[in-house]
Coordinates of C-alpha atoms (C1' of nucleotides) in Angstrom, one line a residue:
Chain A
M1 CA 77.0 108.8 115.4
V2 CA 74.6 106.4 113.7
R3 CA 75.7 102.8 113.7
M4 CA 74.2 100.3 111.4
V5 CA 74.5 96.5 111.5
I6 CA 74.8 95.0 108.0
V7 CA 74.4 91.4 107.1
P8 CA 74.5 90.4 103.4
D9 CA 72.7 87.4 102.0
E10 CA 74.1 85.1 99.3
G11 CA 72.5 87.2 96.6
D12 CA 72.0 90.9 96.2
G13 CA 70.0 91.6 99.3
G14 CA 70.6 91.6 103.0
W15 CA 69.6 92.7 106.5
L16 CA 70.1 96.1 108.2
R17 CA 69.6 97.1 111.8
A18 CA 70.2 100.4 113.5
A19 CA 72.6 99.5 116.3
D20 CA 71.3 99.3 119.9
G21 CA 67.8 98.1 119.1
G22 CA 65.1 98.5 116.6
P23 CA 63.8 96.1 114.1
V24 CA 65.8 94.3 111.5
T25 CA 65.0 95.4 108.0
R26 CA 65.2 93.0 105.0
V27 CA 66.4 94.9 101.9
P28 CA 66.4 93.4 98.4
D29 CA 69.3 95.5 97.0
L30 CA 71.9 95.9 99.7
A31 CA 74.3 98.0 97.6
A32 CA 71.5 100.5 96.9
S33 CA 70.5 100.7 100.5
V34 CA 74.1 101.2 101.6
G35 CA 74.4 104.1 99.2
E36 CA 71.2 105.7 100.6
F37 CA 72.4 105.5 104.1
E38 CA 75.9 106.8 103.2
D39 CA 74.3 109.8 101.5
A40 CA 72.0 110.4 104.4
G41 CA 74.4 110.4 107.3
E42 CA 77.6 108.5 107.0
P43 CA 76.9 105.7 109.5
R44 CA 79.5 103.5 111.0
W45 CA 78.7 100.1 109.7
V46 CA 78.9 97.1 112.0
V47 CA 80.2 94.1 110.1
A48 CA 80.9 90.6 111.2
D49 CA 84.1 90.2 109.2
L50 CA 85.1 92.5 106.4
A51 CA 87.5 90.0 104.8
Q52 CA 84.5 87.7 104.3
V53 CA 81.8 90.3 103.6
Y54 CA 83.3 93.3 101.9
P55 CA 84.8 91.9 98.7
R56 CA 81.4 90.8 97.5
L57 CA 79.8 94.1 98.5
L58 CA 82.4 95.9 96.5
R59 CA 81.7 93.8 93.4
R60 CA 78.0 94.6 93.9
G61 CA 78.9 98.3 93.8
A62 CA 78.6 99.2 97.5
R63 CA 81.2 101.2 99.3
L64 CA 81.3 101.5 103.1
G65 CA 82.6 104.8 104.5
R66 CA 83.4 103.8 108.1
C67 CA 83.0 100.6 109.9
H68 CA 83.5 98.5 113.0
D69 CA 84.8 95.0 112.2
V70 CA 83.5 92.8 115.0
T71 CA 86.0 90.0 114.3
L72 CA 89.1 92.2 114.1
T73 CA 88.0 94.1 117.2
E74 CA 87.4 90.9 119.2
S75 CA 90.9 89.7 118.4
L76 CA 92.4 93.0 119.7
L77 CA 90.3 92.8 122.9
L78 CA 91.2 89.2 123.5
G79 CA 94.9 90.0 123.1
Y80 CA 94.6 93.0 125.5
D81 CA 93.0 90.7 128.1
G82 CA 95.8 88.1 127.7
R83 CA 93.5 85.7 125.9
Y84 CA 95.5 85.7 122.7
G85 CA 94.4 83.2 120.1
E86 CA 90.9 82.4 121.4
P87 CA 88.3 82.3 118.6
S88 CA 87.3 85.8 117.5
A89 CA 84.3 85.1 115.3
P90 CA 81.0 86.8 116.3
A91 CA 79.4 83.5 117.4
A92 CA 82.3 82.8 119.8
A93 CA 82.3 86.4 121.1
H94 CA 78.6 86.1 121.7
A95 CA 79.0 82.9 123.7
R96 CA 81.8 84.5 125.8
L97 CA 79.5 87.5 126.4
R98 CA 76.7 85.3 127.7
G99 CA 79.0 83.0 129.6
L100 CA 78.1 80.0 127.4
P101 CA 80.4 77.3 126.1
P102 CA 82.1 78.2 122.8
P103 CA 80.2 77.1 119.7
P104 CA 81.9 74.4 117.6
P105 CA 84.0 75.9 114.9
V106 CA 82.6 75.8 111.4
P107 CA 85.3 74.5 109.1
E108 CA 85.5 76.5 105.9
A109 CA 86.3 73.4 103.9
V110 CA 82.9 72.0 104.7
T111 CA 80.9 75.1 104.0
G112 CA 82.8 75.5 100.8
T113 CA 81.9 72.0 99.5
L114 CA 78.2 72.2 100.3
F115 CA 75.8 72.8 97.4
D116 CA 73.6 75.8 97.9
D117 CA 70.5 73.7 98.4
E118 CA 72.2 71.6 101.1
R119 CA 73.1 74.7 103.2
P120 CA 70.6 75.8 105.7
P121 CA 69.1 79.2 104.7
K122 CA 70.9 82.0 106.4
D123 CA 69.1 83.7 109.2
G124 CA 70.4 87.2 108.6
A125 CA 67.9 88.7 111.1
A126 CA 69.2 86.6 113.9
E127 CA 72.7 87.3 112.9
A128 CA 72.1 91.1 112.9
V129 CA 70.7 90.9 116.4
L130 CA 73.7 88.8 117.6
L131 CA 76.2 91.2 116.0
D132 CA 74.4 94.2 117.6
E133 CA 74.8 92.6 121.0
V134 CA 78.4 91.7 120.6
H135 CA 79.2 95.1 119.2
A136 CA 77.6 96.8 122.2
G137 CA 79.7 94.7 124.5
Q138 CA 82.8 95.5 122.6
M139 CA 82.2 99.2 122.8
A140 CA 82.0 99.0 126.5
R141 CA 85.2 97.1 126.8
L142 CA 87.0 99.4 124.3
E143 CA 86.1 102.4 126.4
S144 CA 87.7 101.0 129.6
R145 CA 90.9 99.9 127.9
G146 CA 93.0 103.0 127.2
R147 CA 93.2 104.0 123.6
M148 CA 91.7 100.8 122.3
A149 CA 88.7 102.5 120.7
T150 CA 91.1 104.4 118.4
L151 CA 92.9 101.1 117.7
A152 CA 89.7 99.3 116.8
A153 CA 88.6 102.1 114.5
A154 CA 92.0 102.1 112.8
E155 CA 92.0 98.3 112.4
S156 CA 88.5 98.4 110.9
A157 CA 89.6 101.1 108.5
G158 CA 92.4 98.8 107.6
G159 CA 89.9 96.1 106.8
L160 CA 88.0 98.4 104.4
I161 CA 91.2 99.5 102.7
A162 CA 92.7 96.0 102.3
A163 CA 89.5 94.8 100.6
E164 CA 89.4 97.9 98.4
M165 CA 93.1 97.5 97.4
T166 CA 92.5 94.0 96.3
F167 CA 89.4 95.1 94.4
H168 CA 91.2 97.9 92.6
G169 CA 94.5 96.0 92.2
L170 CA 98.0 97.4 91.7
P171 CA 98.5 98.5 88.0
F172 CA 100.8 96.0 86.5
S173 CA 102.2 95.3 83.0
R174 CA 102.7 91.7 82.1
E175 CA 104.6 92.9 79.0
A176 CA 107.1 94.9 81.1
H177 CA 107.3 92.0 83.6
D178 CA 108.1 89.6 80.8
A179 CA 110.7 91.9 79.4
I180 CA 112.4 92.3 82.8
L181 CA 112.4 88.5 83.4
T182 CA 113.7 87.8 79.9
G183 CA 116.5 90.3 80.3
M184 CA 117.6 88.7 83.6
L185 CA 116.9 85.0 83.0
G186 CA 116.4 84.4 79.3
S187 CA 113.0 83.8 77.8
R188 CA 110.3 81.8 79.6
P189 CA 111.2 78.1 79.5
V190 CA 108.9 75.1 79.1
K191 CA 107.7 73.7 82.4
G192 CA 110.4 71.6 84.1
L193 CA 113.4 73.4 82.7
R194 CA 115.4 76.3 84.0
P195 CA 115.6 79.6 82.1
R196 CA 118.7 79.7 79.9
H197 CA 120.8 82.1 82.1
L198 CA 120.0 80.1 85.2
Q199 CA 121.0 76.9 83.6
E200 CA 124.3 78.4 82.4
L201 CA 125.0 79.5 85.9
A202 CA 124.2 76.0 87.3
D203 CA 126.5 74.5 84.7
R204 CA 129.3 76.8 85.7
V205 CA 128.8 75.8 89.3
S206 CA 129.1 72.1 88.4
A207 CA 132.1 72.8 86.2
A208 CA 133.9 74.7 89.0
F209 CA 133.4 71.7 91.3
G210 CA 134.3 69.1 88.6
R211 CA 131.1 67.2 89.2
P212 CA 127.3 67.8 89.1
V213 CA 126.1 70.0 92.0
N214 CA 122.5 71.2 92.3
P215 CA 122.7 74.9 93.3
D216 CA 119.2 74.7 94.8
S217 CA 120.4 72.1 97.4
P218 CA 122.3 73.6 100.4
Q219 CA 123.3 70.1 101.4
Q220 CA 125.0 69.4 98.1
I221 CA 126.8 72.8 98.2
L222 CA 128.1 72.2 101.7
A223 CA 129.4 68.8 100.7
A224 CA 131.0 70.1 97.5
F225 CA 132.9 72.9 99.4
K226 CA 133.9 70.4 102.0
S227 CA 135.5 68.0 99.5
A228 CA 137.1 71.1 97.9
G229 CA 138.8 71.6 101.3
M230 CA 136.7 74.6 102.2
P231 CA 134.3 73.4 104.9
I232 CA 131.5 76.0 105.7
E233 CA 128.8 76.1 108.3
S234 CA 126.1 77.4 106.0
T235 CA 125.5 78.5 102.4
R236 CA 124.4 82.0 103.3
S237 CA 125.7 84.6 100.8
W238 CA 128.0 86.4 103.2
V239 CA 129.6 83.1 104.1
L240 CA 130.2 82.2 100.5
K241 CA 131.6 85.6 99.8
R242 CA 134.5 84.9 102.1
L243 CA 135.6 81.9 100.0
D244 CA 138.2 82.0 97.2
H245 CA 136.7 79.4 94.8
A246 CA 135.5 79.6 91.2
A247 CA 132.0 78.3 92.1
V248 CA 131.2 81.2 94.4
E249 CA 130.5 83.9 91.8
P250 CA 128.1 81.9 89.6
L251 CA 126.5 80.4 92.7
L252 CA 125.7 83.8 94.2
E253 CA 124.3 85.0 90.9
Y254 CA 122.3 81.9 90.6
K255 CA 120.7 82.3 94.0
E256 CA 119.8 85.9 93.3
L257 CA 118.2 85.1 89.9
A258 CA 116.6 81.9 91.0
R259 CA 114.7 83.8 93.7
I260 CA 113.2 86.2 91.2
W261 CA 112.3 83.3 89.0
T262 CA 110.6 81.1 91.6
A263 CA 109.0 83.8 93.8
H264 CA 108.1 86.6 91.3
G265 CA 108.5 85.0 87.9
W266 CA 106.0 84.1 85.1
S267 CA 104.0 81.6 87.2
W268 CA 103.6 84.2 89.9
A269 CA 102.2 86.6 87.4
D270 CA 99.9 83.9 86.0
Q271 CA 98.4 83.4 89.4
W272 CA 98.1 86.9 90.7
V273 CA 97.7 89.3 87.8
S274 CA 94.3 89.7 86.2
P275 CA 92.5 92.3 83.9
G276 CA 91.2 95.5 85.4
G277 CA 91.0 99.2 84.9
D278 CA 92.6 100.1 81.6
G279 CA 95.1 97.2 81.8
Q280 CA 96.1 94.6 84.2
R281 CA 96.2 94.4 88.0
L282 CA 98.1 92.5 90.7
R283 CA 95.7 91.4 93.3
P284 CA 97.3 90.0 96.4
E285 CA 95.1 89.0 99.4
Y286 CA 96.1 91.2 102.3
V287 CA 95.6 90.0 105.9
V288 CA 94.9 92.9 108.2
G289 CA 96.6 92.3 111.6
G290 CA 98.2 89.2 110.1
V291 CA 101.4 89.9 111.9
V292 CA 101.3 90.0 115.7
S293 CA 102.7 93.5 115.7
G294 CA 99.8 94.7 113.7
R295 CA 101.6 94.8 110.4
W296 CA 99.7 93.4 107.5
A297 CA 100.6 90.0 106.0
T298 CA 99.6 88.6 102.6
D299 CA 97.9 85.3 102.0
G300 CA 99.5 84.6 98.7
G301 CA 100.7 87.1 96.1
G302 CA 104.0 87.9 97.8
A303 CA 103.1 91.5 97.5
L304 CA 104.9 92.7 100.6
Q305 CA 108.2 91.5 99.2
I306 CA 108.1 92.6 95.5
P307 CA 111.8 92.6 94.7
K308 CA 113.2 95.9 93.5
A309 CA 114.2 94.2 90.2
V310 CA 110.5 93.5 89.4
R311 CA 109.1 96.9 90.3
G312 CA 109.4 98.1 86.8
A313 CA 106.4 96.0 85.9
V314 CA 104.2 98.1 88.3
R315 CA 103.1 100.8 85.8
A316 CA 100.4 103.4 85.9
D317 CA 97.6 103.3 83.3
P318 CA 97.9 105.7 80.3
G319 CA 97.4 109.2 81.5
H320 CA 97.8 108.2 85.1
L321 CA 100.7 108.3 87.6
L322 CA 101.6 106.3 90.7
V323 CA 102.2 108.5 93.7
V324 CA 104.6 106.5 95.8
A325 CA 105.1 107.8 99.4
D326 CA 107.0 106.3 102.3
A327 CA 107.4 107.6 105.8
A328 CA 111.1 108.4 106.4
Q329 CA 112.7 106.6 109.4
L330 CA 109.3 105.9 110.8
E331 CA 110.2 103.6 113.7
P332 CA 112.8 105.8 115.4
R333 CA 110.5 108.8 115.1
V334 CA 107.7 106.8 116.6
L335 CA 110.0 105.9 119.5
A336 CA 110.9 109.5 120.0
A337 CA 107.2 110.4 120.2
M338 CA 106.0 107.6 122.4
S339 CA 108.8 107.9 124.9
G340 CA 108.5 111.7 125.1
D341 CA 112.3 111.9 124.9
A342 CA 112.9 115.7 124.4
G343 CA 116.3 115.4 122.8
M344 CA 115.3 112.7 120.4
A345 CA 112.1 114.5 119.6
R346 CA 114.1 117.6 118.7
A347 CA 116.2 115.5 116.3
A348 CA 113.0 113.9 114.9
G349 CA 111.8 117.4 113.9
E350 CA 114.4 117.3 111.1
I351 CA 114.0 115.6 107.8
D352 CA 117.0 113.3 108.2
L353 CA 116.8 112.0 111.8
Y354 CA 120.1 110.1 111.7
E355 CA 121.9 113.1 110.3
A356 CA 120.4 115.2 113.1
L357 CA 121.7 112.7 115.6
S358 CA 125.1 112.3 114.1
G359 CA 126.6 115.0 116.2
T360 CA 125.9 113.0 119.3
F361 CA 127.7 110.0 117.9
G362 CA 131.0 111.7 116.9
G363 CA 129.7 113.1 113.7
K364 CA 129.0 109.7 112.2
R365 CA 125.5 109.2 110.7
D366 CA 126.0 105.5 110.4
D367 CA 126.8 105.2 114.1
A368 CA 123.6 107.1 115.0
K369 CA 121.7 104.7 112.8
I370 CA 123.3 101.6 114.4
A371 CA 122.6 102.9 117.9
L372 CA 119.0 103.5 117.2
L373 CA 118.4 100.2 115.3
S374 CA 120.2 98.3 118.1
A375 CA 118.0 100.0 120.7
M376 CA 114.9 99.0 118.8
Y377 CA 115.9 95.6 117.6
G378 CA 118.1 94.4 120.5
G379 CA 121.4 94.3 118.8
G380 CA 124.3 93.3 121.0
S381 CA 127.5 93.4 118.9
P382 CA 130.4 95.0 120.7
E383 CA 130.2 98.0 118.5
A384 CA 126.5 98.4 119.2
M385 CA 127.0 98.2 122.9
T386 CA 129.4 101.2 122.8
L387 CA 126.9 103.2 120.8
L388 CA 124.0 102.1 123.1
A389 CA 125.9 103.5 126.1
V390 CA 126.0 106.9 124.3
M391 CA 122.3 106.6 123.6
R392 CA 121.5 105.7 127.1
Q393 CA 123.2 108.8 128.3
R394 CA 122.0 111.3 125.8
F395 CA 118.4 110.0 125.2
P396 CA 117.5 108.5 128.5
A397 CA 113.8 108.4 128.1
A398 CA 113.9 106.7 124.7
Y399 CA 116.4 104.3 125.9
A400 CA 114.4 103.5 129.0
Y401 CA 111.2 103.0 127.0
V402 CA 112.6 100.1 124.9
E403 CA 114.6 98.8 127.8
A404 CA 111.5 98.5 129.9
A405 CA 109.7 96.6 127.2
A406 CA 112.7 94.2 126.9
Q407 CA 112.7 93.6 130.6
A408 CA 109.0 93.0 130.7
G409 CA 109.4 90.4 127.9
E410 CA 112.3 88.7 129.7
R411 CA 110.1 88.3 132.8
G412 CA 107.3 86.7 130.7
R413 CA 105.0 89.8 130.9
L414 CA 102.9 91.3 128.2
V415 CA 103.7 94.6 126.5
R416 CA 101.5 96.9 124.4
S417 CA 101.8 99.2 121.5
W418 CA 100.8 102.9 122.0
L419 CA 97.1 102.3 121.2
G420 CA 97.0 99.0 123.0
R421 CA 97.7 96.1 120.7
T422 CA 99.2 93.5 123.0
C423 CA 101.9 91.0 122.3
P424 CA 101.2 87.2 122.6
P425 CA 102.0 85.7 126.0
A426 CA 105.2 83.8 126.5
S427 CA 104.7 80.1 126.0
S428 CA 104.0 77.9 129.0
S429 CA 107.4 76.2 128.4
F430 CA 109.0 79.7 128.7
K431 CA 107.6 80.2 132.1
S432 CA 108.5 76.8 133.4
M433 CA 112.0 76.9 132.0
G434 CA 114.9 76.5 134.4
A435 CA 118.4 77.8 134.1
G436 CA 121.0 77.0 131.5
P437 CA 122.1 78.3 128.1
E438 CA 119.0 77.3 126.3
A439 CA 116.8 79.1 128.9
S440 CA 118.8 82.3 128.8
R441 CA 118.8 82.3 125.1
A442 CA 115.0 82.0 125.1
V443 CA 114.8 84.8 127.7
R444 CA 116.9 87.1 125.5
D445 CA 114.9 86.2 122.4
R446 CA 111.7 87.1 124.2
G447 CA 113.2 90.4 125.3
R448 CA 114.2 91.3 121.8
F449 CA 110.8 90.5 120.6
T450 CA 108.9 92.7 123.1
R451 CA 111.5 95.4 122.8
N452 CA 110.7 95.6 119.1
F453 CA 107.0 94.9 119.4
V454 CA 106.2 98.2 121.1
V455 CA 107.9 100.2 118.4
Q456 CA 106.9 98.1 115.4
G457 CA 103.3 97.9 116.6
T458 CA 103.0 101.6 117.1
A459 CA 104.5 102.3 113.7
A460 CA 101.9 100.0 112.2
E461 CA 99.2 102.0 114.0
W462 CA 100.5 105.2 112.7
A463 CA 100.5 103.8 109.2
L464 CA 96.9 102.6 109.6
A465 CA 95.9 106.1 110.7
L466 CA 97.7 107.6 107.8
M467 CA 95.8 105.4 105.4
A468 CA 92.5 106.0 107.0
F469 CA 92.9 109.8 106.7
L470 CA 94.2 109.4 103.2
R471 CA 91.4 107.2 102.0
N472 CA 88.8 109.8 103.2
R473 CA 90.5 112.7 101.5
L474 CA 91.1 110.8 98.2
R475 CA 87.4 110.0 98.3
E476 CA 86.2 113.5 99.2
E477 CA 88.2 115.1 96.4
S478 CA 87.9 112.2 93.9
L479 CA 91.6 112.2 93.5
G480 CA 92.4 108.5 92.9
E481 CA 92.7 105.1 94.6
L482 CA 94.9 103.6 97.2
V483 CA 96.4 100.6 95.5
F484 CA 99.3 99.4 97.6
F485 CA 100.5 99.4 101.2
Q486 CA 103.7 98.0 102.6
H487 CA 104.4 98.7 106.3
D488 CA 105.5 102.4 105.9
E489 CA 104.8 103.0 102.2
V490 CA 101.6 103.7 100.2
I491 CA 100.9 104.0 96.5
V492 CA 98.0 106.0 95.0
H493 CA 97.0 105.5 91.4
C494 CA 95.6 108.7 90.0
P495 CA 95.1 110.8 86.8
A496 CA 98.4 112.5 86.0
E497 CA 97.1 116.0 86.6
R498 CA 96.0 115.2 90.2
A499 CA 99.3 113.8 91.3
G500 CA 100.4 117.1 92.8
R501 CA 97.3 117.4 94.9
V502 CA 97.7 113.7 95.9
G503 CA 101.1 114.4 97.3
E504 CA 99.8 117.3 99.4
V505 CA 97.0 115.1 100.7
I506 CA 99.4 112.3 101.6
A507 CA 101.6 114.8 103.6
A508 CA 98.5 116.1 105.4
A509 CA 97.4 112.6 106.2
G510 CA 100.7 111.9 107.8
R511 CA 100.4 115.1 109.9
A512 CA 96.9 114.0 110.9
A513 CA 98.1 110.6 111.9
T514 CA 100.9 112.0 114.0
E515 CA 98.5 114.4 115.7
L516 CA 95.9 111.6 116.3
L517 CA 98.5 109.3 118.1
F518 CA 100.7 111.9 119.7
P519 CA 98.8 115.2 120.2
G520 CA 101.1 118.1 120.5
T521 CA 104.3 116.2 119.9
P522 CA 107.2 118.1 118.4
V523 CA 108.1 115.0 116.4
R524 CA 107.6 115.2 112.7
I525 CA 107.1 112.1 110.5
P526 CA 107.7 113.5 107.0
M527 CA 106.6 111.6 103.9
H528 CA 109.0 111.0 101.0
T529 CA 106.9 111.2 97.9
A530 CA 107.5 110.6 94.2
A531 CA 105.0 110.7 91.3
V532 CA 106.1 108.2 88.7
E533 CA 104.9 106.1 85.8
S534 CA 106.8 103.1 87.0
Y535 CA 107.3 101.9 90.6
A536 CA 110.9 101.3 89.7
D537 CA 111.5 105.0 89.4
A538 CA 110.3 105.9 92.9
K539 CA 113.6 105.4 94.7
Chain B
dT1 C1' 102.3 60.2 97.6
dG2 C1' 101.4 63.8 100.5
dT3 C1' 102.8 66.7 104.5
dT4 C1' 106.1 69.2 107.5
dC5 C1' 110.4 71.4 108.4
dG6 C1' 114.6 74.1 107.9
dC7 C1' 117.0 77.0 104.9
dG8 C1' 118.0 81.1 102.5
dC9 C1' 116.6 85.4 100.8
dG10 C1' 113.1 88.9 99.1
dC11 C1' 110.7 93.0 101.5
dC12 C1' 110.0 96.5 105.7
Chain C
dA1 C1' 129.2 94.9 105.9
dA2 C1' 126.4 92.6 109.1
dA3 C1' 123.2 92.5 112.9
dG4 C1' 119.3 93.1 115.8
dG5 C1' 113.0 92.7 115.1
dG6 C1' 108.8 91.2 111.8
dC7 C1' 107.1 88.5 107.7
dG8 C1' 106.1 85.0 102.9
dC9 C1' 107.7 82.0 99.7
dG10 C1' 109.7 78.0 97.2
dC11 C1' 113.0 74.7 97.5
dG12 C1' 115.1 70.1 99.0
dA13 C1' 115.0 66.8 102.5
dA14 C1' 112.9 64.1 105.9
dC15 C1' 109.1 61.9 107.5
dA16 C1' 104.5 59.7 107.5

DNA sequence: TGTTCGCGCGCC
DNA sequence: AAAGGGCGCGCGAACA
C-alpha cells in the first residue's frame, strides 16, 4: 500500500512525500494533488494531527480516503506501554524515538495571537521528513503489540469521520427548535430573565415554602426542606420524590425544564447552529478518543447528550431522510464475543439478547438485564449479587472475563480493550495506599473502572470499525453523508430514495465490523434502523 | 473579578 | 425504580 506524508501550508499549497524515503514535493494546490493521488491509487495519508489539519483541507475541497494520524496513534502506543499522558505530538514522538529530551510544548494561545508576519515560516519539508520517520517507528511498534495496527487504523478513520461530520453538520431546524422550546418553556425571554413557565414554577416553589427559594440552589433547597421538618441528604430527584410536600412537584418540573433551557436552549443554538446544505446545521466539535475508554467526547456543542425532548429539531433537508441506526445491546454482545462464552454467544445470536437469556433467570427479562449490567458495571446490590451468582454458573467464561479485569484493576494493574487500548495507570497514591475504609473504597472503584473499561473500550472499537466500513460504502455508492455518531448510534443524511439502500449498507457495515474484530464468532450485533424526517421519530 | 469545585442531570 | 461504568454542561458557592 502506498503511504503519503501530507503537510499543508497556511495557504492552498503544501508538501507531499512518499513514505519511507524519497524527495519532498512542494505542491501549490494541495486539494488538487490529493485528488490526483486518490484517483491514482488510494494511498494511506500520513497526517500529523487530523483535528488540526483536516478541517481546513475539507474547506479547500480535499477529501482523504484513508489515513494514519500520527498524534492519535502515538497516544495509543504510549498508553499501551504504560506511559499514559506523555505528549503525543509528532515533535515529542520524534524526540523519544531519537532518545532526545522532549521539546518544549508550544502553547496554542501564543501561536494564536501571533500575527502572520511574526510567525516563523513553516518548514513543511522538514516536517514531512520528521513525520515520515515517526510514522515508520510507529508501524514497527504497532506490529509487535497485538492488534494495535487495527486499532490505529480504526482510530485514524475516526479522526477523518469526526472532521467530516463537523464539516457536513447535523441537519437542524431552528424554527422547529424554537417551537419546541416555546411549547415547553414559553417564548424566549430577554437576557437575565427566566422563560415564563420556568418563572411560574419557581414562584410555586417559593409559595410552597412560604418564602423565596431559588430552585437553582441546592443549598437553599436543602435548608428550606430542613426548616419544613423534612431534612434530606441531597436534592437528587429520587430523593425529592419520596417527600410529601407541595414544593416537590413544581421543583422536579423546574429542574427538568431548566436543564433543557440552560444546556440546549436558544443560546446553545445561537452558538452551535450555522447555515449549511439546504438549511441549518448543528456543528459540534468531536474529540476522537476523548474518553479514556475510546469513546468520543465533544469539545462544546453538547452533541452527545441531545435530550430526547429536543431531537425534534434535528430534521432532514427537503427530499431527504435521516437514517438513524443503533446497535442493539452492544456491550453485552461484545462481552459474549470477546470472552468466547459459548452459552452467551448463542443468546447473542438472537435479536433480543435479554429475552434470550431470560430463561436462565427464571423467565424474567429484567433480571437478565440486571445480571449483565451488574457484571459489566460492577453493581453490588443484594439483588444483583443473587443474579450474578446465576450468571457465574451459567456463563462462566463471560463472568470470568470481567472478573479478571476487575481484579487486575484492584491490584493496580493495567487492562486493555480487545484491540489494545489501555486504561490509565492507577494513581501513585492508589499504589501507596494503606488499609482502611477509604483505601478499600478506592480499590473497589478502580476494579469497577477496569471491569467496565474492557467492555466499553471494545464496544467503542466495534463502533469505529462500523463507521469506517460505512463511510467507505456511502462514498462508493454516493448514498449520503454520515452526520452524527453517539457511542453506539449513527445517523446518515441522504436523499429519500436512497434510504433503503443506506439501511442495507449500515447492516452490512455492522457485520463487517463484527467479523473484523471477532472472526468466526457466532455473536450477532444487529442494527436497529429507522428512516425518518425527524430524529424524534426514530425511537 | 476571575477561577475552581461539587452538584445534579442530560446522553450512552 | 435505582444502580453499577463513561462523559459534558451550567449552575451556585467558595476561594483566590
